[in-house]
Amino acid sequence: MTTSPSTHVSAAGSWPRCDRTAAWQALGRHFEAAGRAFDLREAFARDPGRFDALSVEAPEVFADLSKNLVDSETLRLLVALARECRIEPHRDAMLRGDAVNATEGRAVLHTALRAPRGAAPFGDEVHATLDALLEYAEAVRDTRASGIRHVVNIGIGGSDLGPQMAVPALDAFAHPELTFHFVSNVDGHDIAPVLRRLDPAETLFVIASKTFTTQETMANAHAARAWFTAHGGSDVARHFIATTTNVEAAAAFGIATTFGFRDWVGGRYSMWSAIGLPIAIAIGAANFRAFLAGAHAMDRHFAEAPLERNLPVLLGLLDVWYRNFHGFTSRSVAPYHQGLRRLPAYLQQLEMESNGKRVDTDGEAVPFATSPVVWGEPGTNGQHAYFQMLHQGTDVIPVEFVLVKTPAHDLHDLHAKLLANGLAQAQALMLGKTTEEARRERAPTASPDMDPATLAKHRTFPGNRPSTTLVLERLTPHSLGALVALHEHRVFTSGALWGINSFDQWGVELGKALCNQLLPRLDSGDTAGLDGSTAGLLAHLLA
């Protein structure tokens, strides 16, 4: 935070890095003067209008930002930082299809996949693929004609996490006669129990791999095909389909039907593409189009709303404020809706694979922290697992609550309890409990032999722990699309300010390459040239 401002710009375009701006220096001074000691309880006492001032509406998402460690000056300086880093022209470059993924020389156009026809680059191609995909999905959904009762998606990373998150989230809209399974891990303990529940005649396998070479995916695909033929399956071309660009390799596998997508679709941004086929089969063509439309509505908000009321930008700016000034190392995501149980895992990849980088776009080591650790569980389960640490642990961990106002069931008493728990946890994180308050309370489970003053210290909560609450009216295809797009653009914002490329993932490659080198050694037992630890472990596994 002490680097002097300069006119340095990235090789990818004129995007000044955050620490080389005047606004960054001003934020550092503001943090020392007012940010470090900021107290939420005092802020609410001083300003009865704080909630209204710090609530933001975006398509399908209402956000309460008032429980964050910011005041009007913090936000003014953060927005100034975004402007000085030229976030708006950088955003516009991405949306129009410039090669903002500089290390791979690619455009980043997942937004084009959900734009209306004629409203984004490659529109004719995108909609031709979408129309064919949805026609196929509807044919599968005609279960009397197709005979399909089980759909197995075999992929990994973005080819798995998106559909695996969205299908249960949209269970209220899913075909009642279809069951969906997701296989990703190369560990046979993942696919074996799935196969045990299937009948080849009633099963469709979706092999999701852009290159049709992904090691884990192809290993599982071959295992599935071997099971299929061994259990009486006779028509691979009818029961296996691929979402891939490698039509030749898919045909060699025995697959006749494929749906592709271009290299400007990154894996973790790909469920809007053919990778979303399982979602389309689950919820149908009209609902899948609504899913895309919800994301597009958030795209327009991101493109058009002023920065001061632009929700993806504001969330990205908060992430920078917490990571680089407060020094918070992680963020917990707590969706208070069981359908969103896989949302934390999905967001984990979206953010950590995108922004877990240590060099900027010029290859220079960045002198500040980048992606936080993103983790979480659905409420109320998380309350009985890790919330203890959130409330009384030594680390301050911002929490993002996701609440859904109207449930898809009629168990209204349960839903009221769920919402009350979400509100209470955010309130407790902020308010805490003083030692004096703890002394005045009676704790039924406390030891009668413990000194009351000592016991009160154990039951003290520091409070002043920040959170954001996002509220959806209902969990629908349209609102889920908007929610996911909100997080995509949030990640873009923080990555752009940090001056890193959020759209490559070279860190994934090294382990893959070493695995390919080690695999034959598990047959030969050869440990020559290996480091001592790897050689010792390999020998132990083969003994």
mmCIF file of C-alpha atoms in Angstrom, residues 243-515:
data_model
loop_
_atom_site.group_PDB
_atom_site.id
_atom_site.type_symbol
_atom_site.label_atom_id
_atom_site.label_comp_id
_atom_site.label_asym_id
_atom_site.label_seq_id
_atom_site.Cartn_x
_atom_site.Cartn_y
_atom_site.Cartn_z
ATOM 1 C CA THR A 243 -20.345 -31.506 -25.038
ATOM 2 C CA THR A 244 -17.011 -30.934 -26.749
ATOM 3 C CA THR A 245 -15.246 -29.278 -29.644
ATOM 4 C CA ASN A 246 -13.278 -32.443 -30.494
ATOM 5 C CA VAL A 247 -15.862 -34.117 -32.701
ATOM 6 C CA GLU A 248 -13.327 -36.591 -34.137
ATOM 7 C CA ALA A 249 -12.288 -37.929 -30.734
ATOM 8 C CA ALA A 250 -15.916 -38.188 -29.654
ATOM 9 C CA ALA A 251 -16.742 -40.134 -32.822
ATOM 10 C CA ALA A 252 -13.838 -42.494 -32.189
ATOM 11 C CA PHE A 253 -15.327 -43.110 -28.733
ATOM 12 C CA GLY A 254 -18.636 -44.063 -30.370
ATOM 13 C CA ILE A 255 -20.507 -40.807 -29.876
ATOM 14 C CA ALA A 256 -22.561 -39.444 -32.755
ATOM 15 C CA THR A 257 -24.172 -36.369 -31.162
ATOM 16 C CA THR A 258 -22.006 -33.491 -29.936
ATOM 17 C CA PHE A 259 -22.556 -29.866 -28.973
ATOM 18 C CA GLY A 260 -19.554 -27.552 -28.993
ATOM 19 C CA PHE A 261 -18.433 -24.141 -27.807
ATOM 20 C CA ARG A 262 -15.601 -21.784 -28.643
ATOM 21 C CA ASP A 263 -12.270 -21.173 -26.912
ATOM 22 C CA TRP A 264 -13.578 -17.854 -25.593
ATOM 23 C CA VAL A 265 -15.691 -19.836 -23.125
ATOM 24 C CA GLY A 266 -13.612 -20.590 -20.027
ATOM 25 C CA GLY A 267 -14.409 -23.740 -18.083
ATOM 26 C CA ARG A 268 -15.633 -22.021 -14.944
ATOM 27 C CA TYR A 269 -17.838 -19.757 -17.069
ATOM 28 C CA SER A 270 -19.198 -22.531 -19.263
ATOM 29 C CA MET A 271 -22.535 -23.659 -17.855
ATOM 30 C CA TRP A 272 -24.213 -21.061 -20.093
ATOM 31 C CA SER A 273 -22.856 -23.033 -23.067
ATOM 32 C CA ALA A 274 -23.377 -26.640 -24.155
ATOM 33 C CA ILE A 275 -21.931 -27.626 -20.765
ATOM 34 C CA GLY A 276 -25.348 -26.591 -19.407
ATOM 35 C CA LEU A 277 -27.047 -29.489 -21.233
ATOM 36 C CA PRO A 278 -27.878 -31.362 -17.979
ATOM 37 C CA ILE A 279 -29.497 -28.176 -16.653
ATOM 38 C CA ALA A 280 -31.535 -27.827 -19.839
ATOM 39 C CA ILE A 281 -32.655 -31.459 -19.653
ATOM 40 C CA ALA A 282 -33.616 -30.989 -16.013
ATOM 41 C CA ILE A 283 -35.634 -27.778 -16.307
ATOM 42 C CA GLY A 284 -36.632 -27.664 -19.981
ATOM 43 C CA ALA A 285 -36.025 -25.239 -22.815
ATOM 44 C CA ALA A 286 -38.202 -22.362 -21.597
ATOM 45 C CA ASN A 287 -36.696 -22.405 -18.119
ATOM 46 C CA PHE A 288 -33.152 -22.685 -19.498
ATOM 47 C CA ARG A 289 -33.808 -19.596 -21.599
ATOM 48 C CA ALA A 290 -35.031 -17.862 -18.433
ATOM 49 C CA PHE A 291 -31.785 -18.906 -16.710
ATOM 50 C CA LEU A 292 -29.809 -17.243 -19.504
ATOM 51 C CA ALA A 293 -32.067 -14.185 -19.427
ATOM 52 C CA GLY A 294 -31.490 -13.691 -15.694
ATOM 53 C CA ALA A 295 -27.737 -13.705 -16.254
ATOM 54 C CA HIS A 296 -28.117 -11.287 -19.161
ATOM 55 C CA ALA A 297 -30.143 -8.908 -16.981
ATOM 56 C CA MET A 298 -27.217 -8.816 -14.532
ATOM 57 C CA ASP A 299 -24.829 -8.311 -17.459
ATOM 58 C CA ARG A 300 -26.774 -5.209 -18.437
ATOM 59 C CA HIS A 301 -26.735 -3.936 -14.845
ATOM 60 C CA PHE A 302 -22.954 -4.453 -14.734
ATOM 61 C CA ALA A 303 -22.552 -2.677 -18.083
ATOM 62 C CA GLU A 304 -24.885 0.245 -17.434
ATOM 63 C CA ALA A 305 -25.345 1.020 -13.719
ATOM 64 C CA PRO A 306 -23.203 3.842 -12.293
ATOM 65 C CA LEU A 307 -20.316 2.484 -10.258
ATOM 66 C CA GLU A 308 -21.776 3.887 -7.036
ATOM 67 C CA ARG A 309 -24.873 1.630 -7.440
ATOM 68 C CA ASN A 310 -23.332 -1.184 -9.489
ATOM 69 C CA LEU A 311 -23.643 -4.253 -7.298
ATOM 70 C CA PRO A 312 -20.964 -6.484 -8.893
ATOM 71 C CA VAL A 313 -18.511 -3.574 -8.805
ATOM 72 C CA LEU A 314 -19.331 -2.720 -5.183
ATOM 73 C CA LEU A 315 -18.861 -6.342 -4.074
ATOM 74 C CA GLY A 316 -15.536 -6.522 -5.910
ATOM 75 C CA LEU A 317 -14.420 -3.282 -4.267
ATOM 76 C CA LEU A 318 -15.373 -4.627 -0.831
ATOM 77 C CA ASP A 319 -13.275 -7.712 -1.575
ATOM 78 C CA VAL A 320 -10.260 -5.508 -2.303
ATOM 79 C CA TRP A 321 -10.901 -3.396 0.834
ATOM 80 C CA TYR A 322 -11.037 -6.485 3.039
ATOM 81 C CA ARG A 323 -8.204 -8.417 1.412
ATOM 82 C CA ASN A 324 -5.658 -5.640 0.997
ATOM 83 C CA PHE A 325 -6.392 -3.174 3.763
ATOM 84 C CA HIS A 326 -8.019 -5.188 6.562
ATOM 85 C CA GLY A 327 -5.939 -8.249 5.683
ATOM 86 C CA PHE A 328 -8.840 -10.719 5.853
ATOM 87 C CA THR A 329 -7.766 -13.982 4.258
ATOM 88 C CA SER A 330 -11.057 -15.709 3.555
ATOM 89 C CA ARG A 331 -14.774 -15.225 2.983
ATOM 90 C CA SER A 332 -17.504 -17.630 4.023
ATOM 91 C CA VAL A 333 -20.622 -18.135 1.892
ATOM 92 C CA ALA A 334 -23.748 -19.222 3.776
ATOM 93 C CA PRO A 335 -26.761 -19.828 1.536
ATOM 94 C CA TYR A 336 -29.898 -20.236 3.631
ATOM 95 C CA HIS A 337 -31.556 -22.483 1.057
ATOM 96 C CA GLN A 338 -30.826 -26.202 0.789
ATOM 97 C CA GLY A 339 -31.073 -26.029 -2.987
ATOM 98 C CA LEU A 340 -27.989 -23.800 -2.982
ATOM 99 C CA ARG A 341 -25.899 -26.303 -1.041
ATOM 100 C CA ARG A 342 -23.328 -26.514 -3.853
ATOM 101 C CA LEU A 343 -23.099 -22.743 -4.341
ATOM 102 C CA PRO A 344 -20.049 -22.331 -2.037
ATOM 103 C CA ALA A 345 -18.124 -24.990 -3.986
ATOM 104 C CA TYR A 346 -19.088 -23.369 -7.282
ATOM 105 C CA LEU A 347 -18.004 -19.922 -6.102
ATOM 106 C CA GLN A 348 -14.804 -21.398 -4.707
ATOM 107 C CA GLN A 349 -13.669 -22.379 -8.184
ATOM 108 C CA LEU A 350 -15.020 -19.226 -9.792
ATOM 109 C CA GLU A 351 -13.015 -16.953 -7.522
ATOM 110 C CA MET A 352 -9.961 -18.938 -6.486
ATOM 111 C CA GLU A 353 -9.151 -20.317 -9.930
ATOM 112 C CA SER A 354 -9.763 -16.907 -11.481
ATOM 113 C CA ASN A 355 -7.923 -14.681 -9.011
ATOM 114 C CA GLY A 356 -5.505 -17.023 -7.261
ATOM 115 C CA LYS A 357 -2.584 -15.404 -9.089
ATOM 116 C CA ARG A 358 0.756 -14.016 -7.909
ATOM 117 C CA VAL A 359 1.868 -12.043 -10.981
ATOM 118 C CA ASP A 360 0.166 -9.261 -12.890
ATOM 119 C CA THR A 361 -0.543 -9.236 -16.606
ATOM 120 C CA ASP A 362 3.039 -8.129 -17.278
ATOM 121 C CA GLY A 363 4.420 -11.068 -15.319
ATOM 122 C CA GLU A 364 5.553 -8.896 -12.407
ATOM 123 C CA ALA A 365 5.060 -10.280 -8.887
ATOM 124 C CA VAL A 366 2.273 -8.386 -7.164
ATOM 125 C CA PRO A 367 3.210 -6.902 -3.763
ATOM 126 C CA PHE A 368 -0.245 -7.472 -2.275
ATOM 127 C CA ALA A 369 -2.642 -10.355 -1.584
ATOM 128 C CA THR A 370 -5.084 -11.504 -4.257
ATOM 129 C CA SER A 371 -7.916 -14.055 -4.002
ATOM 130 C CA PRO A 372 -9.264 -14.865 -0.551
ATOM 131 C CA VAL A 373 -10.146 -18.423 0.366
ATOM 132 C CA VAL A 374 -13.847 -18.928 -0.394
ATOM 133 C CA TRP A 375 -15.676 -21.589 1.579
ATOM 134 C CA GLY A 376 -18.962 -22.366 3.246
ATOM 135 C CA GLU A 377 -21.965 -24.579 3.837
ATOM 136 C CA PRO A 378 -25.719 -24.004 3.701
ATOM 137 C CA GLY A 379 -27.475 -22.619 6.748
ATOM 138 C CA THR A 380 -28.421 -23.823 9.210
ATOM 139 C CA ASN A 381 -25.905 -26.691 8.923
ATOM 140 C CA GLY A 382 -22.953 -24.307 9.032
ATOM 141 C CA GLN A 383 -24.157 -22.876 12.328
ATOM 142 C CA HIS A 384 -23.491 -26.249 13.942
ATOM 143 C CA ALA A 385 -20.169 -26.751 12.181
ATOM 144 C CA TYR A 386 -17.959 -23.675 11.799
ATOM 145 C CA PHE A 387 -19.914 -20.629 12.968
ATOM 146 C CA GLN A 388 -18.267 -20.992 16.362
ATOM 147 C CA MET A 389 -15.047 -19.795 14.736
ATOM 148 C CA LEU A 390 -16.834 -16.972 12.906
ATOM 149 C CA HIS A 391 -18.217 -15.626 16.170
ATOM 150 C CA GLN A 392 -15.377 -16.210 18.633
ATOM 151 C CA GLY A 393 -12.307 -17.239 16.665
ATOM 152 C CA THR A 394 -9.167 -15.158 16.337
ATOM 153 C CA ASP A 395 -9.649 -14.457 12.613
ATOM 154 C CA VAL A 396 -12.215 -12.021 11.265
ATOM 155 C CA ILE A 397 -13.976 -13.700 8.327
ATOM 156 C CA PRO A 398 -16.550 -11.726 6.334
ATOM 157 C CA VAL A 399 -19.692 -13.765 5.700
ATOM 158 C CA GLU A 400 -22.030 -13.609 2.739
ATOM 159 C CA PHE A 401 -25.568 -14.694 3.591
ATOM 160 C CA VAL A 402 -27.975 -15.645 0.796
ATOM 161 C CA LEU A 403 -31.646 -15.594 1.764
ATOM 162 C CA VAL A 404 -34.651 -16.549 -0.372
ATOM 163 C CA LYS A 405 -37.821 -14.737 0.642
ATOM 164 C CA THR A 406 -40.436 -17.161 -0.743
ATOM 165 C CA PRO A 407 -39.868 -20.940 -0.629
ATOM 166 C CA ALA A 408 -40.928 -23.500 -3.225
ATOM 167 C CA HIS A 409 -42.705 -25.569 -0.551
ATOM 168 C CA ASP A 410 -45.643 -24.974 1.783
ATOM 169 C CA LEU A 411 -43.796 -25.707 5.051
ATOM 170 C CA HIS A 412 -44.000 -22.083 6.100
ATOM 171 C CA ASP A 413 -43.112 -22.621 9.755
ATOM 172 C CA LEU A 414 -39.818 -24.199 8.724
ATOM 173 C CA HIS A 415 -39.065 -21.375 6.299
ATOM 174 C CA ALA A 416 -39.722 -18.748 8.946
ATOM 175 C CA LYS A 417 -37.241 -20.514 11.252
ATOM 176 C CA LEU A 418 -34.698 -20.640 8.422
ATOM 177 C CA LEU A 419 -34.979 -16.919 7.694
ATOM 178 C CA ALA A 420 -34.883 -16.048 11.396
ATOM 179 C CA ASN A 421 -31.660 -18.035 11.757
ATOM 180 C CA GLY A 422 -30.023 -16.228 8.843
ATOM 181 C CA LEU A 423 -31.006 -12.814 10.168
ATOM 182 C CA ALA A 424 -29.913 -13.740 13.689
ATOM 183 C CA GLN A 425 -26.467 -14.927 12.630
ATOM 184 C CA ALA A 426 -25.732 -11.707 10.753
ATOM 185 C CA GLN A 427 -27.015 -9.688 13.705
ATOM 186 C CA ALA A 428 -24.949 -11.686 16.212
ATOM 187 C CA LEU A 429 -21.784 -11.299 14.168
ATOM 188 C CA MET A 430 -22.260 -7.540 14.203
ATOM 189 C CA LEU A 431 -23.496 -6.971 17.762
ATOM 190 C CA GLY A 432 -21.491 -9.543 19.698
ATOM 191 C CA LYS A 433 -21.908 -9.769 23.480
ATOM 192 C CA THR A 434 -19.911 -7.926 26.114
ATOM 193 C CA THR A 435 -18.428 -9.627 29.150
ATOM 194 C CA GLU A 436 -20.781 -7.647 31.358
ATOM 195 C CA GLU A 437 -23.784 -8.839 29.340
ATOM 196 C CA ALA A 438 -22.533 -12.405 29.631
ATOM 197 C CA ARG A 439 -22.204 -12.065 33.421
ATOM 198 C CA ARG A 440 -25.822 -10.984 33.733
ATOM 199 C CA GLU A 441 -27.088 -14.027 31.841
ATOM 200 C CA ARG A 442 -27.780 -17.484 33.160
ATOM 201 C CA ALA A 443 -26.161 -20.217 31.061
ATOM 202 C CA PRO A 444 -28.025 -23.509 31.672
ATOM 203 C CA THR A 445 -25.146 -25.716 30.504
ATOM 204 C CA ALA A 446 -22.396 -23.851 32.384
ATOM 205 C CA SER A 447 -20.486 -25.532 35.164
ATOM 206 C CA PRO A 448 -21.726 -24.360 38.572
ATOM 207 C CA ASP A 449 -18.177 -24.698 39.854
ATOM 208 C CA MET A 450 -16.628 -22.149 37.488
ATOM 209 C CA ASP A 451 -15.978 -18.612 38.641
ATOM 210 C CA PRO A 452 -18.704 -16.405 37.049
ATOM 211 C CA ALA A 453 -16.196 -13.805 35.883
ATOM 212 C CA THR A 454 -14.120 -16.462 34.124
ATOM 213 C CA LEU A 455 -17.211 -18.054 32.607
ATOM 214 C CA ALA A 456 -18.340 -14.680 31.281
ATOM 215 C CA LYS A 457 -15.069 -14.361 29.339
ATOM 216 C CA HIS A 458 -15.797 -17.682 27.623
ATOM 217 C CA ARG A 459 -19.237 -16.383 26.660
ATOM 218 C CA THR A 460 -18.061 -13.012 25.323
ATOM 219 C CA PHE A 461 -18.455 -12.331 21.596
ATOM 220 C CA PRO A 462 -16.332 -9.501 20.155
ATOM 221 C CA GLY A 463 -18.873 -8.578 17.471
ATOM 222 C CA ASN A 464 -18.106 -5.992 14.791
ATOM 223 C CA ARG A 465 -17.696 -8.855 12.326
ATOM 224 C CA PRO A 466 -18.801 -7.896 8.824
ATOM 225 C CA SER A 467 -21.351 -9.557 6.588
ATOM 226 C CA THR A 468 -23.290 -8.999 3.399
ATOM 227 C CA THR A 469 -26.824 -10.294 2.914
ATOM 228 C CA LEU A 470 -28.145 -11.025 -0.566
ATOM 229 C CA VAL A 471 -31.905 -11.595 -0.841
ATOM 230 C CA LEU A 472 -33.759 -13.264 -3.702
ATOM 231 C CA GLU A 473 -37.530 -13.045 -3.916
ATOM 232 C CA ARG A 474 -37.677 -16.665 -5.131
ATOM 233 C CA LEU A 475 -35.118 -19.191 -6.324
ATOM 234 C CA THR A 476 -36.023 -19.515 -9.989
ATOM 235 C CA PRO A 477 -34.050 -20.065 -13.202
ATOM 236 C CA HIS A 478 -34.078 -16.301 -13.796
ATOM 237 C CA SER A 479 -32.902 -15.365 -10.289
ATOM 238 C CA LEU A 480 -30.228 -18.090 -10.183
ATOM 239 C CA GLY A 481 -28.853 -16.844 -13.495
ATOM 240 C CA ALA A 482 -28.670 -13.319 -12.114
ATOM 241 C CA LEU A 483 -27.026 -14.471 -8.873
ATOM 242 C CA VAL A 484 -24.277 -16.389 -10.672
ATOM 243 C CA ALA A 485 -23.591 -13.585 -13.159
ATOM 244 C CA LEU A 486 -23.345 -11.169 -10.219
ATOM 245 C CA HIS A 487 -20.459 -13.213 -8.804
ATOM 246 C CA GLU A 488 -18.764 -13.571 -12.190
ATOM 247 C CA HIS A 489 -18.609 -9.808 -12.597
ATOM 248 C CA ARG A 490 -17.576 -9.321 -8.988
ATOM 249 C CA VAL A 491 -14.556 -11.577 -9.632
ATOM 250 C CA PHE A 492 -13.762 -9.659 -12.807
ATOM 251 C CA THR A 493 -13.806 -6.393 -10.856
ATOM 252 C CA SER A 494 -11.383 -7.438 -8.131
ATOM 253 C CA GLY A 495 -9.087 -9.166 -10.628
ATOM 254 C CA ALA A 496 -9.030 -6.105 -12.871
ATOM 255 C CA LEU A 497 -8.088 -3.850 -9.963
ATOM 256 C CA TRP A 498 -5.307 -6.237 -8.948
ATOM 257 C CA GLY A 499 -4.015 -6.133 -12.534
ATOM 258 C CA ILE A 500 -4.111 -9.921 -12.919
ATOM 259 C CA ASN A 501 -5.570 -12.119 -15.656
ATOM 260 C CA SER A 502 -8.694 -13.666 -14.148
ATOM 261 C CA PHE A 503 -9.241 -15.920 -17.169
ATOM 262 C CA ASP A 504 -6.275 -18.275 -17.321
ATOM 263 C CA GLN A 505 -5.424 -21.100 -14.917
ATOM 264 C CA TRP A 506 -1.825 -22.145 -15.414
ATOM 265 C CA GLY A 507 -1.663 -23.362 -11.826
ATOM 266 C CA VAL A 508 -3.868 -26.301 -12.794
ATOM 267 C CA GLU A 509 -1.414 -27.523 -15.413
ATOM 268 C CA LEU A 510 1.718 -28.466 -13.445
ATOM 269 C CA GLY A 511 0.047 -31.171 -11.378
ATOM 270 C CA LYS A 512 -1.514 -32.655 -14.525
ATOM 271 C CA ALA A 513 1.866 -32.854 -16.258
ATOM 272 C CA LEU A 514 3.574 -34.468 -13.260
ATOM 273 C CA CYS A 515 0.711 -36.946 -12.913
#
